[in-house]
Amino acid sequence: MTLRRLRFVSIKSINQIRMRRIASAAQRPIGGTVVPNPGDTTLAKSGLTRKAPAKVAAEQETFALRSLQEAHEAQPRYSASDEELLHFYEQMLLIRRFEEKAGQLYGLGLIGGFCHLYIGQEAVAVGLQSALKAGHDSVITGYRDHGHMLAYGIDPKVIMAELTGRAAGISKGKGGSMHMFSTEHKFYGGHGIVGAQVPLGAGLAFGHQYREDGGLCMAYFGDGAANQGQVYEAFNMAALWNLPVIFVVENNGYAMGTAVTRGSAETHFHRRGTAFRIPGMSVNGMDVLEVRSAAEVAVAHVRAGKGPVLMELQTYRYRGHSMSDPAKYRTREEVQEMRENRDPIDGAKAELLKRGVTEDRLKEIEKQIRSIVNEAADFAENSPEPELSELYTDILVESY
């Protein structure tokens, strides 16, 4: 038999197999109804449809995937005491004033490299991390990381010293803005590679599971990183191994400068875990009490051993992607509208005033926060730079 004849037979056989598969697929149930082959009038005459065996299970699974969202919507705002709300307010204000000072130092040339500010997104880190066990649960994020460290109670002085590249910095002045790290506080970065922290977060969660210590990992990433392939590899493994991890999408709408509607086919990021049977939650990230309420639901689910959760926090950054970004992809009016009507700090302040907290007390808190931030800046400026010998340390875990 000639080679040409062999090729013809092979192609013909493949086509026959394909046609048989197509014919078989045509009889599979779609949405609970059996689709007949052309010319098959049996079902048409009877007027009957056959229920798909998996339909009930599918409906139950859909409910399970939506159950956390429904639990959050049943109680959308956390019932904080006055002292709790004051603490949230203080933390958010500290992040805001710290970031403003960092922006000033960057303008003066005291902070080099990249610098990504968290101004506008404060309610996300504060609301979520207030529901964690500090020093026990792990936190990992991308390069917009200053706010998450402050929300986890880390000293502003060592954070500012790291920003300015000083030896007293939390990473000895070698990490800078994007690569801060503290095993003592269970804060694992600070990562400059977009989306790289997500599989690492799954690994941290596996560590908690392996040690059986009852801890969990909160792994943050942005709407831009949500399109990275490694994110979905991490989702798959986390779901397969039932890992204690909360994946958090901080959706500030613009990634590095592209609106989500232009860069993502599915803009409802909390749905992205559906293919891996990970329940999702969509949360107003501009209200610290709504964030904390959602965090309570997610944390309870994970601590109960029910596996990962995907949370989408709808938030907004007032500044550009980094200090070098003029943010010409949006209007000033848009930013102003968010500042005036949805600012998380103003919202918490209004709530406190409504509860009877006086303006004088809030002014005193403002004064204290500014003092803390100024002290951090002075500490950083007066701290020495790392010795040149530090170039050769922290390269390997141990000697080989």
CSV table of C-alpha atoms in Angstrom, one decimal:
chain,number,residue,atom,x,y,z
A,1,MET,CA,0.0,0.0,0.0
A,2,THR,CA,1.4,3.4,-1.0
A,3,LEU,CA,2.2,6.1,1.6
A,4,ARG,CA,-0.4,8.3,0.0
A,5,ARG,CA,-3.0,5.5,0.4
A,6,LEU,CA,-2.0,5.0,4.0
A,7,ARG,CA,-2.5,8.7,4.7
A,8,PHE,CA,-5.9,8.6,3.1
A,9,VAL,CA,-7.0,5.6,5.2
A,10,SER,CA,-5.7,7.3,8.4
A,11,ILE,CA,-7.5,10.5,7.7
A,12,LYS,CA,-10.7,8.7,6.8
A,13,SER,CA,-10.5,6.7,10.1
A,14,ILE,CA,-9.9,9.8,12.1
A,15,ASN,CA,-12.9,11.5,10.5
A,16,GLN,CA,-15.1,8.5,11.2
A,17,ILE,CA,-14.1,8.6,14.9
A,18,ARG,CA,-14.9,12.3,15.0
A,19,MET,CA,-18.3,11.8,13.4
A,20,ARG,CA,-19.2,9.0,15.9
A,21,ARG,CA,-18.2,11.3,18.8
A,22,ILE,CA,-20.2,14.2,17.4
A,23,ALA,CA,-23.2,11.9,17.1
A,24,SER,CA,-22.7,10.6,20.6
A,25,ALA,CA,-22.4,14.1,22.0
A,26,ALA,CA,-25.6,15.1,20.3
A,27,GLN,CA,-27.5,12.7,22.5
A,28,ARG,CA,-26.0,14.0,25.8
A,29,PRO,CA,-28.3,16.0,28.0
A,30,ILE,CA,-27.9,19.8,27.8
A,31,GLY,CA,-29.6,21.7,30.6
A,32,GLY,CA,-31.5,18.6,31.6
A,33,THR,CA,-33.0,17.8,28.2
A,34,VAL,CA,-32.0,15.0,25.8
A,35,VAL,CA,-31.3,16.3,22.4
A,36,PRO,CA,-32.5,13.8,19.8
A,37,ASN,CA,-30.6,12.8,16.7
A,38,PRO,CA,-31.9,14.2,13.4
A,39,GLY,CA,-34.9,12.1,12.3
A,40,ASP,CA,-35.5,10.7,15.9
A,41,THR,CA,-39.2,11.5,16.6
A,42,THR,CA,-39.6,9.5,19.7
A,43,LEU,CA,-39.2,12.3,22.2
A,44,ALA,CA,-40.9,14.8,19.9
A,45,LYS,CA,-44.1,12.6,19.7
A,46,SER,CA,-44.2,12.0,23.5
A,47,GLY,CA,-43.5,15.6,24.3
A,48,LEU,CA,-41.4,14.4,27.2
A,49,THR,CA,-38.0,15.4,28.4
A,50,ARG,CA,-35.6,13.4,30.5
A,51,LYS,CA,-34.0,14.9,33.6
A,52,ALA,CA,-30.2,14.9,33.6
A,53,PRO,CA,-29.1,12.8,36.6
A,54,ALA,CA,-26.6,15.4,37.7
A,55,LYS,CA,-29.1,18.3,37.6
A,56,VAL,CA,-29.9,18.2,41.3
A,57,ALA,CA,-26.3,17.8,42.3
A,58,ALA,CA,-25.4,20.8,40.0
A,59,GLU,CA,-28.1,22.9,41.7
A,60,GLN,CA,-26.7,22.0,45.1
A,61,GLU,CA,-23.2,22.8,44.0
A,62,THR,CA,-24.3,26.2,42.6
A,63,PHE,CA,-25.9,27.0,45.9
A,64,ALA,CA,-22.7,26.0,47.7
A,65,LEU,CA,-20.6,28.3,45.5
A,66,ARG,CA,-23.0,31.1,46.3
A,67,SER,CA,-23.6,30.4,49.9
A,68,LEU,CA,-20.8,32.6,51.3
A,69,GLN,CA,-22.1,35.5,49.2
A,70,GLU,CA,-25.6,35.0,50.6
A,71,ALA,CA,-24.3,34.8,54.1
A,72,HIS,CA,-22.4,38.1,53.7
A,73,GLU,CA,-25.5,39.8,52.1
A,74,ALA,CA,-27.6,38.6,55.0
A,75,GLN,CA,-25.4,40.7,57.3
A,76,PRO,CA,-23.5,43.1,55.1
A,77,ARG,CA,-21.9,45.2,57.8
A,78,TYR,CA,-19.9,44.1,60.8
A,79,SER,CA,-21.4,45.1,64.2
A,80,ALA,CA,-18.3,46.8,65.5
A,81,SER,CA,-18.1,48.4,69.0
A,82,ASP,CA,-17.1,52.0,69.2
A,83,GLU,CA,-13.6,51.0,70.3
A,84,GLU,CA,-13.3,48.6,67.4
A,85,LEU,CA,-14.4,51.2,64.9
A,86,LEU,CA,-12.0,53.7,66.4
A,87,HIS,CA,-9.2,51.2,66.0
A,88,PHE,CA,-10.1,50.6,62.3
A,89,TYR,CA,-10.2,54.4,61.8
A,90,GLU,CA,-6.8,54.8,63.4
A,91,GLN,CA,-5.3,52.0,61.3
A,92,MET,CA,-6.7,53.4,58.0
A,93,LEU,CA,-5.6,56.9,58.9
A,94,LEU,CA,-2.1,55.6,59.7
A,95,ILE,CA,-1.9,54.0,56.3
A,96,ARG,CA,-3.1,57.1,54.6
A,97,ARG,CA,-0.7,59.5,56.3
A,98,PHE,CA,2.2,57.1,56.0
A,99,GLU,CA,1.7,56.7,52.3
A,100,GLU,CA,1.4,60.5,51.9
A,101,LYS,CA,4.7,60.9,53.7
A,102,ALA,CA,6.2,58.2,51.5
A,103,GLY,CA,5.1,60.1,48.4
A,104,GLN,CA,6.8,63.2,49.8
A,105,LEU,CA,10.1,61.4,50.5
A,106,TYR,CA,10.0,59.8,47.0
A,107,GLY,CA,9.7,63.3,45.5
A,108,LEU,CA,12.7,64.4,47.6
A,109,GLY,CA,14.7,61.5,46.2
A,110,LEU,CA,15.0,59.7,49.6
A,111,ILE,CA,13.1,56.7,48.2
A,112,GLY,CA,14.4,55.1,45.1
A,113,GLY,CA,13.2,52.6,42.6
A,114,PHE,CA,9.5,51.8,42.3
A,115,CYS,CA,6.9,52.9,44.9
A,116,HIS,CA,3.3,51.9,44.8
A,117,LEU,CA,1.0,53.8,47.2
A,118,TYR,CA,-2.1,52.3,48.9
A,119,ILE,CA,-4.1,55.5,49.2
A,120,GLY,CA,-7.8,54.8,48.8
A,121,GLN,CA,-7.6,51.1,49.4
A,122,GLU,CA,-7.1,51.2,53.2
A,123,ALA,CA,-10.3,49.6,54.2
A,124,VAL,CA,-9.4,46.3,52.4
A,125,ALA,CA,-6.2,45.5,54.4
A,126,VAL,CA,-7.6,46.8,57.7
A,127,GLY,CA,-11.0,45.1,57.4
A,128,LEU,CA,-9.7,41.7,56.2
A,129,GLN,CA,-6.6,41.4,58.5
A,130,SER,CA,-8.5,42.5,61.6
A,131,ALA,CA,-10.3,39.2,61.3
A,132,LEU,CA,-7.0,37.2,61.3
A,133,LYS,CA,-4.8,36.0,64.1
A,134,ALA,CA,-1.8,38.3,63.9
A,135,GLY,CA,1.5,36.4,64.2
A,136,HIS,CA,-0.2,33.1,63.4
A,137,ASP,CA,-2.1,33.4,60.1
A,138,SER,CA,0.1,34.1,57.1
A,139,VAL,CA,-0.3,37.1,54.8
A,140,ILE,CA,1.3,37.5,51.3
A,141,THR,CA,0.7,40.2,48.7
A,142,GLY,CA,2.2,42.0,45.7
A,143,TYR,CA,4.3,45.1,45.5
A,144,ARG,CA,1.6,47.5,46.8
A,145,ASP,CA,2.5,46.2,50.3
A,146,HIS,CA,3.0,49.0,52.8
A,147,GLY,CA,-0.6,49.1,53.9
A,148,HIS,CA,-0.8,45.4,54.5
A,149,MET,CA,2.2,45.6,56.8
A,150,LEU,CA,0.8,48.5,58.8
A,151,ALA,CA,-2.6,46.7,59.1
A,152,TYR,CA,-0.8,43.7,60.6
A,153,GLY,CA,0.7,45.8,63.3
A,154,ILE,CA,4.3,46.1,62.0
A,155,ASP,CA,6.3,49.1,63.3
A,156,PRO,CA,6.1,52.1,60.8
A,157,LYS,CA,9.7,53.0,61.6
A,158,VAL,CA,11.2,49.8,60.1
A,159,ILE,CA,8.8,50.0,57.1
A,160,MET,CA,9.9,53.6,56.4
A,161,ALA,CA,13.5,52.7,56.9
A,162,GLU,CA,13.1,49.9,54.4
A,163,LEU,CA,11.5,52.3,51.9
A,164,THR,CA,14.6,54.5,52.2
A,165,GLY,CA,17.0,51.7,51.9
A,166,ARG,CA,18.4,51.8,55.4
A,167,ALA,CA,20.0,49.1,57.5
A,168,ALA,CA,17.3,49.4,60.1
A,169,GLY,CA,14.7,48.5,57.6
A,170,ILE,CA,12.6,45.3,58.0
A,171,SER,CA,14.6,43.7,55.1
A,172,LYS,CA,17.9,45.3,56.1
A,173,GLY,CA,17.4,48.0,53.4
A,174,LYS,CA,17.8,45.4,50.6
A,175,GLY,CA,14.2,45.0,49.7
A,176,GLY,CA,12.9,48.5,49.3
A,177,SER,CA,9.2,49.3,48.7
A,178,MET,CA,8.3,46.0,46.9
A,179,HIS,CA,10.1,43.3,48.8
A,180,MET,CA,9.4,43.6,52.5
A,181,PHE,CA,9.3,40.5,54.6
A,182,SER,CA,8.9,39.4,58.3
A,183,THR,CA,8.7,35.8,59.3
A,184,GLU,CA,8.2,37.0,62.9
A,185,HIS,CA,4.9,38.6,61.9
A,186,LYS,CA,4.0,35.9,59.3
A,187,PHE,CA,4.2,38.5,56.6
A,188,TYR,CA,5.8,37.0,53.5
A,189,GLY,CA,6.0,39.8,51.0
A,190,GLY,CA,6.1,42.1,49.0
A,191,HIS,CA,6.6,40.5,45.5
A,192,GLY,CA,7.7,42.3,42.4
A,193,ILE,CA,6.6,39.7,39.9
A,194,VAL,CA,2.9,40.1,39.0
A,195,GLY,CA,0.9,37.2,40.4
A,196,ALA,CA,3.9,35.3,41.7
A,197,GLN,CA,2.7,35.5,45.3
A,198,VAL,CA,-0.5,33.5,44.6
A,199,PRO,CA,1.1,30.1,44.3
A,200,LEU,CA,3.4,31.0,47.2
A,201,GLY,CA,0.3,31.7,49.2
A,202,ALA,CA,-1.0,28.3,48.4
A,203,GLY,CA,2.3,26.9,49.6
A,204,LEU,CA,2.0,28.8,52.9
A,205,ALA,CA,-1.5,27.5,53.3
A,206,PHE,CA,-0.2,24.0,52.7
A,207,GLY,CA,2.3,24.6,55.5
A,208,HIS,CA,-0.5,25.5,57.9
A,209,GLN,CA,-2.3,22.3,56.8
A,210,TYR,CA,0.8,20.1,57.2
A,211,ARG,CA,1.6,21.4,60.6
A,212,GLU,CA,-2.0,21.2,61.7
A,213,ASP,CA,-1.7,24.5,63.5
A,214,GLY,CA,-5.2,25.9,62.6
A,215,GLY,CA,-3.7,28.8,60.6
A,216,LEU,CA,-4.7,30.1,57.2
A,217,CYS,CA,-3.0,32.2,54.5
A,218,MET,CA,-4.5,35.4,53.0
A,219,ALA,CA,-3.0,35.8,49.5
A,220,TYR,CA,-3.7,39.2,47.9
A,221,PHE,CA,-3.4,40.0,44.2
A,222,GLY,CA,-4.8,42.7,41.9
A,223,ASP,CA,-7.2,42.7,39.0
A,224,GLY,CA,-4.2,42.9,36.6
A,225,ALA,CA,-2.6,39.8,38.1
A,226,ALA,CA,-6.0,38.0,37.9
A,227,ASN,CA,-5.2,37.1,34.3
A,228,GLN,CA,-1.9,35.3,35.1
A,229,GLY,CA,-1.9,31.6,34.4
A,230,GLN,CA,-0.1,30.7,37.6
A,231,VAL,CA,-3.0,32.1,39.6
A,232,TYR,CA,-5.3,29.4,38.2
A,233,GLU,CA,-2.7,26.6,38.8
A,234,ALA,CA,-2.7,27.7,42.4
A,235,PHE,CA,-6.6,27.7,42.5
A,236,ASN,CA,-6.6,24.2,41.1
A,237,MET,CA,-4.1,22.8,43.7
A,238,ALA,CA,-5.7,24.7,46.6
A,239,ALA,CA,-9.1,23.2,45.7
A,240,LEU,CA,-7.7,19.7,45.1
A,241,TRP,CA,-5.9,19.7,48.5
A,242,ASN,CA,-8.6,21.6,50.3
A,243,LEU,CA,-6.0,24.2,51.5
A,244,PRO,CA,-6.8,26.8,54.2
A,245,VAL,CA,-6.3,29.9,51.9
A,246,ILE,CA,-8.3,33.0,51.2
A,247,PHE,CA,-7.5,34.4,47.8
A,248,VAL,CA,-8.2,38.2,47.7
A,249,VAL,CA,-8.5,40.2,44.4
A,250,GLU,CA,-8.1,43.9,45.2
A,251,ASN,CA,-9.9,45.2,42.2
A,252,ASN,CA,-9.0,48.9,41.9
A,253,GLY,CA,-10.3,49.0,38.3
A,254,TYR,CA,-7.2,49.8,36.4
A,255,ALA,CA,-4.4,47.2,37.0
A,256,MET,CA,-1.2,49.0,35.8
A,257,GLY,CA,-3.2,51.5,33.7
A,258,THR,CA,-5.8,49.5,31.7
A,259,ALA,CA,-9.4,49.5,32.7
A,260,VAL,CA,-10.7,46.0,33.6
A,261,THR,CA,-13.3,46.2,30.9
A,262,ARG,CA,-10.6,46.5,28.3
A,263,GLY,CA,-8.3,43.8,29.7
A,264,SER,CA,-10.5,41.1,31.1
A,265,ALA,CA,-13.2,39.1,29.4
A,266,GLU,CA,-14.8,38.2,32.8
A,267,THR,CA,-14.8,41.3,35.0
A,268,HIS,CA,-16.6,39.7,37.9
A,269,PHE,CA,-13.4,38.3,39.4
A,270,HIS,CA,-15.1,36.5,42.3
A,271,ARG,CA,-16.5,34.2,39.7
A,272,ARG,CA,-13.0,33.1,38.5
A,273,GLY,CA,-12.9,30.3,41.0
A,274,THR,CA,-16.1,28.6,39.8
A,275,ALA,CA,-14.3,26.2,37.5
A,276,PHE,CA,-12.3,24.9,40.5
A,277,ARG,CA,-15.4,24.8,42.8
A,278,ILE,CA,-14.0,27.6,44.9
A,279,PRO,CA,-16.9,29.8,46.4
A,280,GLY,CA,-16.6,33.5,45.6
A,281,MET,CA,-17.6,36.7,47.3
A,282,SER,CA,-18.0,40.2,45.9
A,283,VAL,CA,-17.4,42.9,48.5
A,284,ASN,CA,-17.6,46.7,48.8
A,285,GLY,CA,-13.9,47.4,49.6
A,286,MET,CA,-14.6,51.1,50.4
A,287,ASP,CA,-16.4,50.3,53.6
A,288,VAL,CA,-14.3,48.8,56.4
A,289,LEU,CA,-17.3,47.4,58.2
A,290,GLU,CA,-18.5,45.6,55.0
A,291,VAL,CA,-15.0,44.2,54.5
A,292,ARG,CA,-14.8,42.9,58.0
A,293,SER,CA,-18.2,41.3,57.8
A,294,ALA,CA,-17.2,39.5,54.6
A,295,ALA,CA,-13.9,38.5,56.3
A,296,GLU,CA,-15.8,36.9,59.1
A,297,VAL,CA,-17.7,34.7,56.7
A,298,ALA,CA,-14.6,33.7,54.7
A,299,VAL,CA,-12.4,33.0,57.7
A,300,ALA,CA,-15.1,30.8,59.4
A,301,HIS,CA,-15.4,28.8,56.2
A,302,VAL,CA,-11.7,28.2,55.8
A,303,ARG,CA,-11.1,27.5,59.5
A,304,ALA,CA,-13.9,24.9,59.4
A,305,GLY,CA,-11.8,22.9,56.9
A,306,LYS,CA,-14.0,23.6,53.9
A,307,GLY,CA,-11.2,24.7,51.6
A,308,PRO,CA,-10.3,27.9,49.8
A,309,VAL,CA,-12.4,31.1,49.2
A,310,LEU,CA,-12.0,33.7,46.5
A,311,MET,CA,-12.9,37.3,47.6
A,312,GLU,CA,-13.2,40.2,45.2
A,313,LEU,CA,-12.8,43.6,46.9
A,314,GLN,CA,-14.2,46.4,44.8
A,315,THR,CA,-11.8,49.3,45.7
A,316,TYR,CA,-10.1,52.3,44.2
A,317,ARG,CA,-6.6,53.8,44.2
A,318,TYR,CA,-6.4,57.6,44.2
A,319,ARG,CA,-2.9,57.8,42.9
A,320,GLY,CA,-1.3,56.3,39.8
A,321,HIS,CA,-0.2,52.7,39.6
A,322,SER,CA,3.2,53.8,40.9
A,323,MET,CA,4.8,57.2,41.6
A,324,SER,CA,5.9,57.5,38.0
A,325,ASP,CA,2.3,57.0,36.6
A,326,PRO,CA,0.4,60.2,35.7
A,327,ALA,CA,-2.8,58.2,35.5
A,328,LYS,CA,-4.0,59.9,32.3
A,329,TYR,CA,-6.3,56.9,31.5
A,330,ARG,CA,-9.0,58.4,33.9
A,331,THR,CA,-10.5,61.8,34.5
A,332,ARG,CA,-9.9,64.0,37.5
A,333,GLU,CA,-13.6,64.2,38.0
A,334,GLU,CA,-13.8,60.4,38.4
A,335,VAL,CA,-11.1,60.4,41.2
A,336,GLN,CA,-12.7,63.4,42.9
A,337,GLU,CA,-16.1,61.7,42.9
A,338,MET,CA,-14.6,58.7,44.6
A,339,ARG,CA,-12.8,60.9,47.2
A,340,GLU,CA,-15.9,62.9,48.0
A,341,ASN,CA,-18.5,60.2,48.1
A,342,ARG,CA,-16.9,56.8,48.8
A,343,ASP,CA,-13.7,57.5,50.8
A,344,PRO,CA,-13.3,54.7,53.4
A,345,ILE,CA,-11.8,57.0,56.0
A,346,ASP,CA,-14.4,59.7,55.7
A,347,GLY,CA,-17.0,57.0,55.9
A,348,ALA,CA,-15.6,55.6,59.1
A,349,LYS,CA,-15.3,59.2,60.5
A,350,ALA,CA,-19.0,59.9,59.7
A,351,GLU,CA,-20.0,56.7,61.5
A,352,LEU,CA,-18.0,57.6,64.6
A,353,LEU,CA,-19.5,61.1,64.7
A,354,LYS,CA,-22.9,59.6,64.4
A,355,ARG,CA,-22.2,57.4,67.4
A,356,GLY,CA,-21.3,60.4,69.5
A,357,VAL,CA,-17.5,60.4,69.2
A,358,THR,CA,-16.4,64.1,69.4
A,359,GLU,CA,-14.6,66.1,66.8
A,360,ASP,CA,-11.9,66.9,69.4
A,361,ARG,CA,-11.2,63.2,69.9
A,362,LEU,CA,-10.8,62.6,66.2
A,363,LYS,CA,-8.5,65.6,65.9
A,364,GLU,CA,-6.4,64.2,68.7
A,365,ILE,CA,-6.2,60.9,66.9
A,366,GLU,CA,-5.1,62.8,63.7
A,367,LYS,CA,-2.4,64.6,65.7
A,368,GLN,CA,-1.1,61.3,67.2
A,369,ILE,CA,-1.0,59.6,63.8
A,370,ARG,CA,0.9,62.5,62.2
A,371,SER,CA,3.4,62.4,65.0
A,372,ILE,CA,3.9,58.6,64.5
A,373,VAL,CA,4.5,59.1,60.8
A,374,ASN,CA,6.9,62.0,61.3
A,375,GLU,CA,8.9,60.0,63.8
A,376,ALA,CA,9.1,57.1,61.3
A,377,ALA,CA,10.4,59.5,58.6
A,378,ASP,CA,13.0,61.0,61.0
A,379,PHE,CA,14.1,57.5,62.1
A,380,ALA,CA,14.5,56.5,58.5
A,381,GLU,CA,16.5,59.6,57.4
A,382,ASN,CA,18.8,59.3,60.4
A,383,SER,CA,19.5,55.6,60.1
A,384,PRO,CA,22.7,54.5,58.3
A,385,GLU,CA,22.7,52.7,55.0
A,386,PRO,CA,23.7,49.0,54.9
A,387,GLU,CA,27.4,48.1,55.0
A,388,LEU,CA,28.8,47.0,51.6
A,389,SER,CA,29.5,43.6,53.2
A,390,GLU,CA,25.7,43.1,53.3
A,391,LEU,CA,25.8,42.5,49.5
A,392,TYR,CA,27.0,39.0,50.3
A,393,THR,CA,24.6,38.0,53.0
A,394,ASP,CA,21.1,36.5,52.8
A,395,ILE,CA,21.9,34.9,49.5
A,396,LEU,CA,21.8,31.2,50.5
A,397,VAL,CA,19.8,29.7,53.4
A,398,GLU,CA,23.1,28.1,54.6
A,399,SER,CA,26.6,27.4,53.6
A,400,TYR,CA,27.3,24.7,51.1
